[in-house]
């Protein structure tokens, strides 16, 4: 039986990552919480695939909007940091990522993907999962869906802004509109 995650403390993580400056380092939920920032953590199946670069680059192209909302974005797959770097160093016209404005983390032992309930164990890859975590570490939002469908960055930003209002947001709520 699946266990509810929303409304509970998000599973802690520290992972190796390729940082925005293309260096290797670590990303951790504790570090982001210490900065009093929101976390937008998203999982994708594999590097050098077809749908993944469309959403990874779309998130990067809109990164400044996440930054304006005091949110850190982290992309995660079960690939290695070396594979991530090779993909980042591949031009977008060649199905690569080019420069990114946020880190890509490597969950090579599959522990974090499993903790967040997105691991397809028989394939060793993650489903497309998106998790928004508040600065206190509480998981406020999650979506998990089939790997054939890319995420909508507008919707991710809308949900983040709705959560940040602290109010009740009706269906089809948009930033700037009144809450209930």
mmCIF file with all atom_site columns, C-alpha atoms in Angstrom:
data_model
loop_
_atom_site.group_PDB
_atom_site.id
_atom_site.type_symbol
_atom_site.label_atom_id
_atom_site.label_alt_id
_atom_site.label_comp_id
_atom_site.label_asym_id
_atom_site.label_entity_id
_atom_site.label_seq_id
_atom_site.pdbx_PDB_ins_code
_atom_site.Cartn_x
_atom_site.Cartn_y
_atom_site.Cartn_z
_atom_site.occupancy
_atom_site.B_iso_or_equiv
_atom_site.pdbx_formal_charge
_atom_site.auth_seq_id
_atom_site.auth_comp_id
_atom_site.auth_asym_id
_atom_site.auth_atom_id
_atom_site.pdbx_PDB_model_num
ATOM 1   C CA . UNK A 1 1   ? 0.000   0.000  0.000   1.00 0.00 ? 1   UNK A CA 1
ATOM 2   C CA . UNK A 1 2   ? 1.341   3.430  -0.948  1.00 0.00 ? 2   UNK A CA 1
ATOM 3   C CA . UNK A 1 3   ? 2.110   5.845  1.843   1.00 0.00 ? 3   UNK A CA 1
ATOM 4   C CA . UNK A 1 4   ? 0.989   9.472  1.772   1.00 0.00 ? 4   UNK A CA 1
ATOM 5   C CA . UNK A 1 5   ? 3.826   11.981 1.446   1.00 0.00 ? 5   UNK A CA 1
ATOM 6   C CA . UNK A 1 6   ? 2.112   15.362 1.040   1.00 0.00 ? 6   UNK A CA 1
ATOM 7   C CA . UNK A 1 7   ? 1.832   17.156 4.362   1.00 0.00 ? 7   UNK A CA 1
ATOM 8   C CA . UNK A 1 8   ? 4.748   15.210 5.851   1.00 0.00 ? 8   UNK A CA 1
ATOM 9   C CA . UNK A 1 9   ? 8.445   15.980 6.063   1.00 0.00 ? 9   UNK A CA 1
ATOM 10  C CA . UNK A 1 10  ? 10.070  15.306 2.718   1.00 0.00 ? 10  UNK A CA 1
ATOM 11  C CA . UNK A 1 11  ? 12.651  12.527 2.640   1.00 0.00 ? 11  UNK A CA 1
ATOM 12  C CA . UNK A 1 12  ? 16.040  14.104 3.222   1.00 0.00 ? 12  UNK A CA 1
ATOM 13  C CA . UNK A 1 13  ? 18.617  13.850 0.467   1.00 0.00 ? 13  UNK A CA 1
ATOM 14  C CA . UNK A 1 14  ? 22.216  14.607 -0.349  1.00 0.00 ? 14  UNK A CA 1
ATOM 15  C CA . UNK A 1 15  ? 23.327  13.715 -3.861  1.00 0.00 ? 15  UNK A CA 1
ATOM 16  C CA . UNK A 1 16  ? 26.283  14.282 -6.114  1.00 0.00 ? 16  UNK A CA 1
ATOM 17  C CA . UNK A 1 17  ? 25.403  16.697 -8.889  1.00 0.00 ? 17  UNK A CA 1
ATOM 18  C CA . UNK A 1 18  ? 26.668  18.657 -11.841 1.00 0.00 ? 18  UNK A CA 1
ATOM 19  C CA . UNK A 1 19  ? 26.226  22.249 -10.715 1.00 0.00 ? 19  UNK A CA 1
ATOM 20  C CA . UNK A 1 20  ? 25.232  25.154 -12.945 1.00 0.00 ? 20  UNK A CA 1
ATOM 21  C CA . UNK A 1 21  ? 28.903  26.067 -13.485 1.00 0.00 ? 21  UNK A CA 1
ATOM 22  C CA . UNK A 1 22  ? 29.538  22.476 -14.701 1.00 0.00 ? 22  UNK A CA 1
ATOM 23  C CA . UNK A 1 23  ? 31.577  21.556 -11.628 1.00 0.00 ? 23  UNK A CA 1
ATOM 24  C CA . UNK A 1 24  ? 30.859  18.489 -9.511  1.00 0.00 ? 24  UNK A CA 1
ATOM 25  C CA . UNK A 1 25  ? 29.427  19.045 -6.058  1.00 0.00 ? 25  UNK A CA 1
ATOM 26  C CA . UNK A 1 26  ? 26.599  18.034 -3.764  1.00 0.00 ? 26  UNK A CA 1
ATOM 27  C CA . UNK A 1 27  ? 23.015  19.180 -3.402  1.00 0.00 ? 27  UNK A CA 1
ATOM 28  C CA . UNK A 1 28  ? 21.049  18.602 -0.227  1.00 0.00 ? 28  UNK A CA 1
ATOM 29  C CA . UNK A 1 29  ? 17.634  19.388 1.130   1.00 0.00 ? 29  UNK A CA 1
ATOM 30  C CA . UNK A 1 30  ? 19.175  20.483 4.435   1.00 0.00 ? 30  UNK A CA 1
ATOM 31  C CA . UNK A 1 31  ? 21.308  23.076 2.639   1.00 0.00 ? 31  UNK A CA 1
ATOM 32  C CA . UNK A 1 32  ? 18.302  24.507 0.793   1.00 0.00 ? 32  UNK A CA 1
ATOM 33  C CA . UNK A 1 33  ? 16.234  24.609 3.991   1.00 0.00 ? 33  UNK A CA 1
ATOM 34  C CA . UNK A 1 34  ? 19.107  26.436 5.748   1.00 0.00 ? 34  UNK A CA 1
ATOM 35  C CA . UNK A 1 35  ? 18.784  29.126 3.039   1.00 0.00 ? 35  UNK A CA 1
ATOM 36  C CA . UNK A 1 36  ? 15.032  29.369 3.825   1.00 0.00 ? 36  UNK A CA 1
ATOM 37  C CA . UNK A 1 37  ? 14.127  28.481 0.236   1.00 0.00 ? 37  UNK A CA 1
ATOM 38  C CA . UNK A 1 38  ? 11.526  26.316 -1.456  1.00 0.00 ? 38  UNK A CA 1
ATOM 39  C CA . UNK A 1 39  ? 12.695  23.208 -3.306  1.00 0.00 ? 39  UNK A CA 1
ATOM 40  C CA . UNK A 1 40  ? 11.388  22.097 -6.695  1.00 0.00 ? 40  UNK A CA 1
ATOM 41  C CA . UNK A 1 41  ? 12.711  18.564 -7.035  1.00 0.00 ? 41  UNK A CA 1
ATOM 42  C CA . UNK A 1 42  ? 11.952  16.730 -10.244 1.00 0.00 ? 42  UNK A CA 1
ATOM 43  C CA . UNK A 1 43  ? 12.855  13.245 -11.405 1.00 0.00 ? 43  UNK A CA 1
ATOM 44  C CA . UNK A 1 44  ? 13.224  12.158 -15.007 1.00 0.00 ? 44  UNK A CA 1
ATOM 45  C CA . UNK A 1 45  ? 14.037  8.735  -16.465 1.00 0.00 ? 45  UNK A CA 1
ATOM 46  C CA . UNK A 1 46  ? 17.343  8.986  -18.354 1.00 0.00 ? 46  UNK A CA 1
ATOM 47  C CA . UNK A 1 47  ? 19.891  11.241 -19.964 1.00 0.00 ? 47  UNK A CA 1
ATOM 48  C CA . UNK A 1 48  ? 20.133  11.291 -23.772 1.00 0.00 ? 48  UNK A CA 1
ATOM 49  C CA . UNK A 1 49  ? 16.445  10.560 -24.297 1.00 0.00 ? 49  UNK A CA 1
ATOM 50  C CA . UNK A 1 50  ? 13.817  12.487 -26.221 1.00 0.00 ? 50  UNK A CA 1
ATOM 51  C CA . UNK A 1 51  ? 11.194  14.010 -23.893 1.00 0.00 ? 51  UNK A CA 1
ATOM 52  C CA . UNK A 1 52  ? 13.612  14.727 -21.034 1.00 0.00 ? 52  UNK A CA 1
ATOM 53  C CA . UNK A 1 53  ? 15.663  17.471 -22.704 1.00 0.00 ? 53  UNK A CA 1
ATOM 54  C CA . UNK A 1 54  ? 12.509  19.391 -23.609 1.00 0.00 ? 54  UNK A CA 1
ATOM 55  C CA . UNK A 1 55  ? 11.454  19.751 -19.986 1.00 0.00 ? 55  UNK A CA 1
ATOM 56  C CA . UNK A 1 56  ? 14.948  20.095 -18.495 1.00 0.00 ? 56  UNK A CA 1
ATOM 57  C CA . UNK A 1 57  ? 15.805  22.965 -20.824 1.00 0.00 ? 57  UNK A CA 1
ATOM 58  C CA . UNK A 1 58  ? 12.352  24.530 -20.364 1.00 0.00 ? 58  UNK A CA 1
ATOM 59  C CA . UNK A 1 59  ? 12.928  24.591 -16.589 1.00 0.00 ? 59  UNK A CA 1
ATOM 60  C CA . UNK A 1 60  ? 16.357  26.137 -17.124 1.00 0.00 ? 60  UNK A CA 1
ATOM 61  C CA . UNK A 1 61  ? 15.001  28.751 -19.529 1.00 0.00 ? 61  UNK A CA 1
ATOM 62  C CA . UNK A 1 62  ? 12.538  29.827 -16.802 1.00 0.00 ? 62  UNK A CA 1
ATOM 63  C CA . UNK A 1 63  ? 14.930  29.424 -13.854 1.00 0.00 ? 63  UNK A CA 1
ATOM 64  C CA . UNK A 1 64  ? 14.980  33.153 -13.081 1.00 0.00 ? 64  UNK A CA 1
ATOM 65  C CA . UNK A 1 65  ? 11.251  32.957 -12.317 1.00 0.00 ? 65  UNK A CA 1
ATOM 66  C CA . UNK A 1 66  ? 11.873  30.167 -9.800  1.00 0.00 ? 66  UNK A CA 1
ATOM 67  C CA . UNK A 1 67  ? 14.725  32.171 -8.318  1.00 0.00 ? 67  UNK A CA 1
ATOM 68  C CA . UNK A 1 68  ? 12.424  35.208 -7.945  1.00 0.00 ? 68  UNK A CA 1
ATOM 69  C CA . UNK A 1 69  ? 10.101  32.936 -5.918  1.00 0.00 ? 69  UNK A CA 1
ATOM 70  C CA . UNK A 1 70  ? 12.953  31.869 -3.578  1.00 0.00 ? 70  UNK A CA 1
ATOM 71  C CA . UNK A 1 71  ? 12.965  28.358 -5.015  1.00 0.00 ? 71  UNK A CA 1
ATOM 72  C CA . UNK A 1 72  ? 15.843  26.068 -5.892  1.00 0.00 ? 72  UNK A CA 1
ATOM 73  C CA . UNK A 1 73  ? 15.336  23.642 -8.765  1.00 0.00 ? 73  UNK A CA 1
ATOM 74  C CA . UNK A 1 74  ? 17.043  20.247 -8.848  1.00 0.00 ? 74  UNK A CA 1
ATOM 75  C CA . UNK A 1 75  ? 16.719  17.674 -11.617 1.00 0.00 ? 75  UNK A CA 1
ATOM 76  C CA . UNK A 1 76  ? 17.412  14.028 -10.744 1.00 0.00 ? 76  UNK A CA 1
ATOM 77  C CA . UNK A 1 77  ? 17.914  10.798 -12.659 1.00 0.00 ? 77  UNK A CA 1
ATOM 78  C CA . UNK A 1 78  ? 19.650  7.520  -11.902 1.00 0.00 ? 78  UNK A CA 1
ATOM 79  C CA . UNK A 1 79  ? 22.446  8.368  -14.351 1.00 0.00 ? 79  UNK A CA 1
ATOM 80  C CA . UNK A 1 80  ? 25.937  9.328  -13.163 1.00 0.00 ? 80  UNK A CA 1
ATOM 81  C CA . UNK A 1 81  ? 27.295  12.861 -12.839 1.00 0.00 ? 81  UNK A CA 1
ATOM 82  C CA . UNK A 1 82  ? 29.652  12.042 -15.720 1.00 0.00 ? 82  UNK A CA 1
ATOM 83  C CA . UNK A 1 83  ? 26.734  11.167 -18.010 1.00 0.00 ? 83  UNK A CA 1
ATOM 84  C CA . UNK A 1 84  ? 24.952  14.351 -16.859 1.00 0.00 ? 84  UNK A CA 1
ATOM 85  C CA . UNK A 1 85  ? 28.017  16.433 -17.729 1.00 0.00 ? 85  UNK A CA 1
ATOM 86  C CA . UNK A 1 86  ? 28.350  14.807 -21.163 1.00 0.00 ? 86  UNK A CA 1
ATOM 87  C CA . UNK A 1 87  ? 24.690  15.628 -21.857 1.00 0.00 ? 87  UNK A CA 1
ATOM 88  C CA . UNK A 1 88  ? 25.096  19.211 -20.638 1.00 0.00 ? 88  UNK A CA 1
ATOM 89  C CA . UNK A 1 89  ? 28.156  19.567 -22.861 1.00 0.00 ? 89  UNK A CA 1
ATOM 90  C CA . UNK A 1 90  ? 26.094  18.431 -25.866 1.00 0.00 ? 90  UNK A CA 1
ATOM 91  C CA . UNK A 1 91  ? 24.475  21.263 -27.812 1.00 0.00 ? 91  UNK A CA 1
ATOM 92  C CA . UNK A 1 92  ? 20.688  21.546 -27.744 1.00 0.00 ? 92  UNK A CA 1
ATOM 93  C CA . UNK A 1 93  ? 20.584  21.160 -31.527 1.00 0.00 ? 93  UNK A CA 1
ATOM 94  C CA . UNK A 1 94  ? 22.123  17.690 -31.045 1.00 0.00 ? 94  UNK A CA 1
ATOM 95  C CA . UNK A 1 95  ? 19.523  16.537 -28.435 1.00 0.00 ? 95  UNK A CA 1
ATOM 96  C CA . UNK A 1 96  ? 21.732  17.847 -25.640 1.00 0.00 ? 96  UNK A CA 1
ATOM 97  C CA . UNK A 1 97  ? 21.041  20.271 -22.835 1.00 0.00 ? 97  UNK A CA 1
ATOM 98  C CA . UNK A 1 98  ? 23.638  22.971 -23.279 1.00 0.00 ? 98  UNK A CA 1
ATOM 99  C CA . UNK A 1 99  ? 24.185  25.228 -20.281 1.00 0.00 ? 99  UNK A CA 1
ATOM 100 C CA . UNK A 1 100 ? 21.745  24.797 -17.392 1.00 0.00 ? 100 UNK A CA 1
ATOM 101 C CA . UNK A 1 101 ? 21.001  27.223 -14.587 1.00 0.00 ? 101 UNK A CA 1
ATOM 102 C CA . UNK A 1 102 ? 20.391  24.570 -11.925 1.00 0.00 ? 102 UNK A CA 1
ATOM 103 C CA . UNK A 1 103 ? 22.023  21.284 -10.867 1.00 0.00 ? 103 UNK A CA 1
ATOM 104 C CA . UNK A 1 104 ? 21.374  17.803 -12.224 1.00 0.00 ? 104 UNK A CA 1
ATOM 105 C CA . UNK A 1 105 ? 21.769  15.266 -9.423  1.00 0.00 ? 105 UNK A CA 1
ATOM 106 C CA . UNK A 1 106 ? 22.798  11.624 -9.725  1.00 0.00 ? 106 UNK A CA 1
ATOM 107 C CA . UNK A 1 107 ? 20.797  9.032  -7.809  1.00 0.00 ? 107 UNK A CA 1
ATOM 108 C CA . UNK A 1 108 ? 22.992  6.142  -8.917  1.00 0.00 ? 108 UNK A CA 1
ATOM 109 C CA . UNK A 1 109 ? 22.095  3.870  -6.006  1.00 0.00 ? 109 UNK A CA 1
ATOM 110 C CA . UNK A 1 110 ? 18.369  4.595  -6.601  1.00 0.00 ? 110 UNK A CA 1
ATOM 111 C CA . UNK A 1 111 ? 17.827  5.376  -2.905  1.00 0.00 ? 111 UNK A CA 1
ATOM 112 C CA . UNK A 1 112 ? 16.281  8.824  -3.370  1.00 0.00 ? 112 UNK A CA 1
ATOM 113 C CA . UNK A 1 113 ? 14.074  7.718  -6.280  1.00 0.00 ? 113 UNK A CA 1
ATOM 114 C CA . UNK A 1 114 ? 12.822  4.898  -4.087  1.00 0.00 ? 114 UNK A CA 1
ATOM 115 C CA . UNK A 1 115 ? 12.235  7.215  -1.076  1.00 0.00 ? 115 UNK A CA 1
ATOM 116 C CA . UNK A 1 116 ? 10.142  9.521  -3.249  1.00 0.00 ? 116 UNK A CA 1
ATOM 117 C CA . UNK A 1 117 ? 8.191   6.607  -4.741  1.00 0.00 ? 117 UNK A CA 1
ATOM 118 C CA . UNK A 1 118 ? 9.207   7.128  -8.368  1.00 0.00 ? 118 UNK A CA 1
ATOM 119 C CA . UNK A 1 119 ? 11.634  4.261  -8.975  1.00 0.00 ? 119 UNK A CA 1
ATOM 120 C CA . UNK A 1 120 ? 10.741  1.689  -11.616 1.00 0.00 ? 120 UNK A CA 1
ATOM 121 C CA . UNK A 1 121 ? 12.815  -1.001 -9.931  1.00 0.00 ? 121 UNK A CA 1
ATOM 122 C CA . UNK A 1 122 ? 12.844  -3.504 -12.797 1.00 0.00 ? 122 UNK A CA 1
ATOM 123 C CA . UNK A 1 123 ? 14.263  -0.839 -15.135 1.00 0.00 ? 123 UNK A CA 1
ATOM 124 C CA . UNK A 1 124 ? 16.445  1.073  -12.653 1.00 0.00 ? 124 UNK A CA 1
ATOM 125 C CA . UNK A 1 125 ? 14.999  4.417  -13.765 1.00 0.00 ? 125 UNK A CA 1
ATOM 126 C CA . UNK A 1 126 ? 12.631  6.997  -12.316 1.00 0.00 ? 126 UNK A CA 1
ATOM 127 C CA . UNK A 1 127 ? 9.164   7.991  -13.396 1.00 0.00 ? 127 UNK A CA 1
ATOM 128 C CA . UNK A 1 128 ? 8.549   11.679 -14.007 1.00 0.00 ? 128 UNK A CA 1
ATOM 129 C CA . UNK A 1 129 ? 7.949   12.934 -10.500 1.00 0.00 ? 129 UNK A CA 1
ATOM 130 C CA . UNK A 1 130 ? 7.707   16.543 -9.349  1.00 0.00 ? 130 UNK A CA 1
ATOM 131 C CA . UNK A 1 131 ? 7.854   17.521 -5.678  1.00 0.00 ? 131 UNK A CA 1
ATOM 132 C CA . UNK A 1 132 ? 7.559   20.981 -4.141  1.00 0.00 ? 132 UNK A CA 1
ATOM 133 C CA . UNK A 1 133 ? 8.963   21.271 -0.632  1.00 0.00 ? 133 UNK A CA 1
ATOM 134 C CA . UNK A 1 134 ? 8.542   24.331 1.583   1.00 0.00 ? 134 UNK A CA 1
ATOM 135 C CA . UNK A 1 135 ? 11.469  25.945 3.465   1.00 0.00 ? 135 UNK A CA 1
ATOM 136 C CA . UNK A 1 136 ? 10.588  23.929 6.584   1.00 0.00 ? 136 UNK A CA 1
ATOM 137 C CA . UNK A 1 137 ? 11.016  20.682 4.675   1.00 0.00 ? 137 UNK A CA 1
ATOM 138 C CA . UNK A 1 138 ? 7.326   19.801 4.394   1.00 0.00 ? 138 UNK A CA 1
ATOM 139 C CA . UNK A 1 139 ? 6.300   18.191 1.136   1.00 0.00 ? 139 UNK A CA 1
ATOM 140 C CA . UNK A 1 140 ? 3.465   20.381 -0.165  1.00 0.00 ? 140 UNK A CA 1
ATOM 141 C CA . UNK A 1 141 ? 2.875   19.025 -3.683  1.00 0.00 ? 141 UNK A CA 1
ATOM 142 C CA . UNK A 1 142 ? 3.646   15.955 -5.729  1.00 0.00 ? 142 UNK A CA 1
ATOM 143 C CA . UNK A 1 143 ? 2.827   14.650 -9.157  1.00 0.00 ? 143 UNK A CA 1
ATOM 144 C CA . UNK A 1 144 ? 4.032   11.401 -10.672 1.00 0.00 ? 144 UNK A CA 1
ATOM 145 C CA . UNK A 1 145 ? 3.159   10.350 -14.182 1.00 0.00 ? 145 UNK A CA 1
ATOM 146 C CA . UNK A 1 146 ? 4.069   8.302  -17.225 1.00 0.00 ? 146 UNK A CA 1
ATOM 147 C CA . UNK A 1 147 ? 7.479   8.860  -18.777 1.00 0.00 ? 147 UNK A CA 1
ATOM 148 C CA . UNK A 1 148 ? 6.018   9.707  -22.184 1.00 0.00 ? 148 UNK A CA 1
ATOM 149 C CA . UNK A 1 149 ? 4.640   13.062 -20.997 1.00 0.00 ? 149 UNK A CA 1
ATOM 150 C CA . UNK A 1 150 ? 6.760   16.135 -20.304 1.00 0.00 ? 150 UNK A CA 1
ATOM 151 C CA . UNK A 1 151 ? 5.931   18.552 -17.498 1.00 0.00 ? 151 UNK A CA 1
ATOM 152 C CA . UNK A 1 152 ? 4.397   21.997 -17.875 1.00 0.00 ? 152 UNK A CA 1
ATOM 153 C CA . UNK A 1 153 ? 6.670   24.691 -16.432 1.00 0.00 ? 153 UNK A CA 1
ATOM 154 C CA . UNK A 1 154 ? 3.784   27.199 -16.318 1.00 0.00 ? 154 UNK A CA 1
ATOM 155 C CA . UNK A 1 155 ? 1.819   24.797 -14.106 1.00 0.00 ? 155 UNK A CA 1
ATOM 156 C CA . UNK A 1 156 ? 4.817   24.190 -11.846 1.00 0.00 ? 156 UNK A CA 1
ATOM 157 C CA . UNK A 1 157 ? 5.259   27.939 -11.355 1.00 0.00 ? 157 UNK A CA 1
ATOM 158 C CA . UNK A 1 158 ? 1.511   28.411 -10.818 1.00 0.00 ? 158 UNK A CA 1
ATOM 159 C CA . UNK A 1 159 ? 1.404   25.718 -8.126  1.00 0.00 ? 159 UNK A CA 1
ATOM 160 C CA . UNK A 1 160 ? 4.504   27.118 -6.410  1.00 0.00 ? 160 UNK A CA 1
ATOM 161 C CA . UNK A 1 161 ? 2.930   30.576 -6.323  1.00 0.00 ? 161 UNK A CA 1
ATOM 162 C CA . UNK A 1 162 ? -0.374  29.148 -5.071  1.00 0.00 ? 162 UNK A CA 1
ATOM 163 C CA . UNK A 1 163 ? 1.419   27.353 -2.241  1.00 0.00 ? 163 UNK A CA 1
ATOM 164 C CA . UNK A 1 164 ? 3.281   30.522 -1.348  1.00 0.00 ? 164 UNK A CA 1
ATOM 165 C CA . UNK A 1 165 ? 0.040   32.476 -0.896  1.00 0.00 ? 165 UNK A CA 1
ATOM 166 C CA . UNK A 1 166 ? -0.732  30.403 2.174   1.00 0.00 ? 166 UNK A CA 1
ATOM 167 C CA . UNK A 1 167 ? -4.395  30.763 1.225   1.00 0.00 ? 167 UNK A CA 1
ATOM 168 C CA . UNK A 1 168 ? -7.078  28.689 -0.406  1.00 0.00 ? 168 UNK A CA 1
ATOM 169 C CA . UNK A 1 169 ? -6.701  28.801 -4.170  1.00 0.00 ? 169 UNK A CA 1
ATOM 170 C CA . UNK A 1 170 ? -9.787  27.814 -6.173  1.00 0.00 ? 170 UNK A CA 1
ATOM 171 C CA . UNK A 1 171 ? -9.752  25.839 -9.414  1.00 0.00 ? 171 UNK A CA 1
ATOM 172 C CA . UNK A 1 172 ? -8.030  27.667 -12.262 1.00 0.00 ? 172 UNK A CA 1
ATOM 173 C CA . UNK A 1 173 ? -6.470  30.166 -9.826  1.00 0.00 ? 173 UNK A CA 1
ATOM 174 C CA . UNK A 1 174 ? -3.759  32.302 -11.390 1.00 0.00 ? 174 UNK A CA 1
ATOM 175 C CA . UNK A 1 175 ? -1.109  34.457 -9.706  1.00 0.00 ? 175 UNK A CA 1
ATOM 176 C CA . UNK A 1 176 ? -2.523  37.853 -8.836  1.00 0.00 ? 176 UNK A CA 1
ATOM 177 C CA . UNK A 1 177 ? -6.057  36.585 -8.366  1.00 0.00 ? 177 UNK A CA 1
ATOM 178 C CA . UNK A 1 178 ? -7.770  36.590 -4.984  1.00 0.00 ? 178 UNK A CA 1
ATOM 179 C CA . UNK A 1 179 ? -7.685  33.530 -2.792  1.00 0.00 ? 179 UNK A CA 1
ATOM 180 C CA . UNK A 1 180 ? -10.738 32.238 -0.932  1.00 0.00 ? 180 UNK A CA 1
#
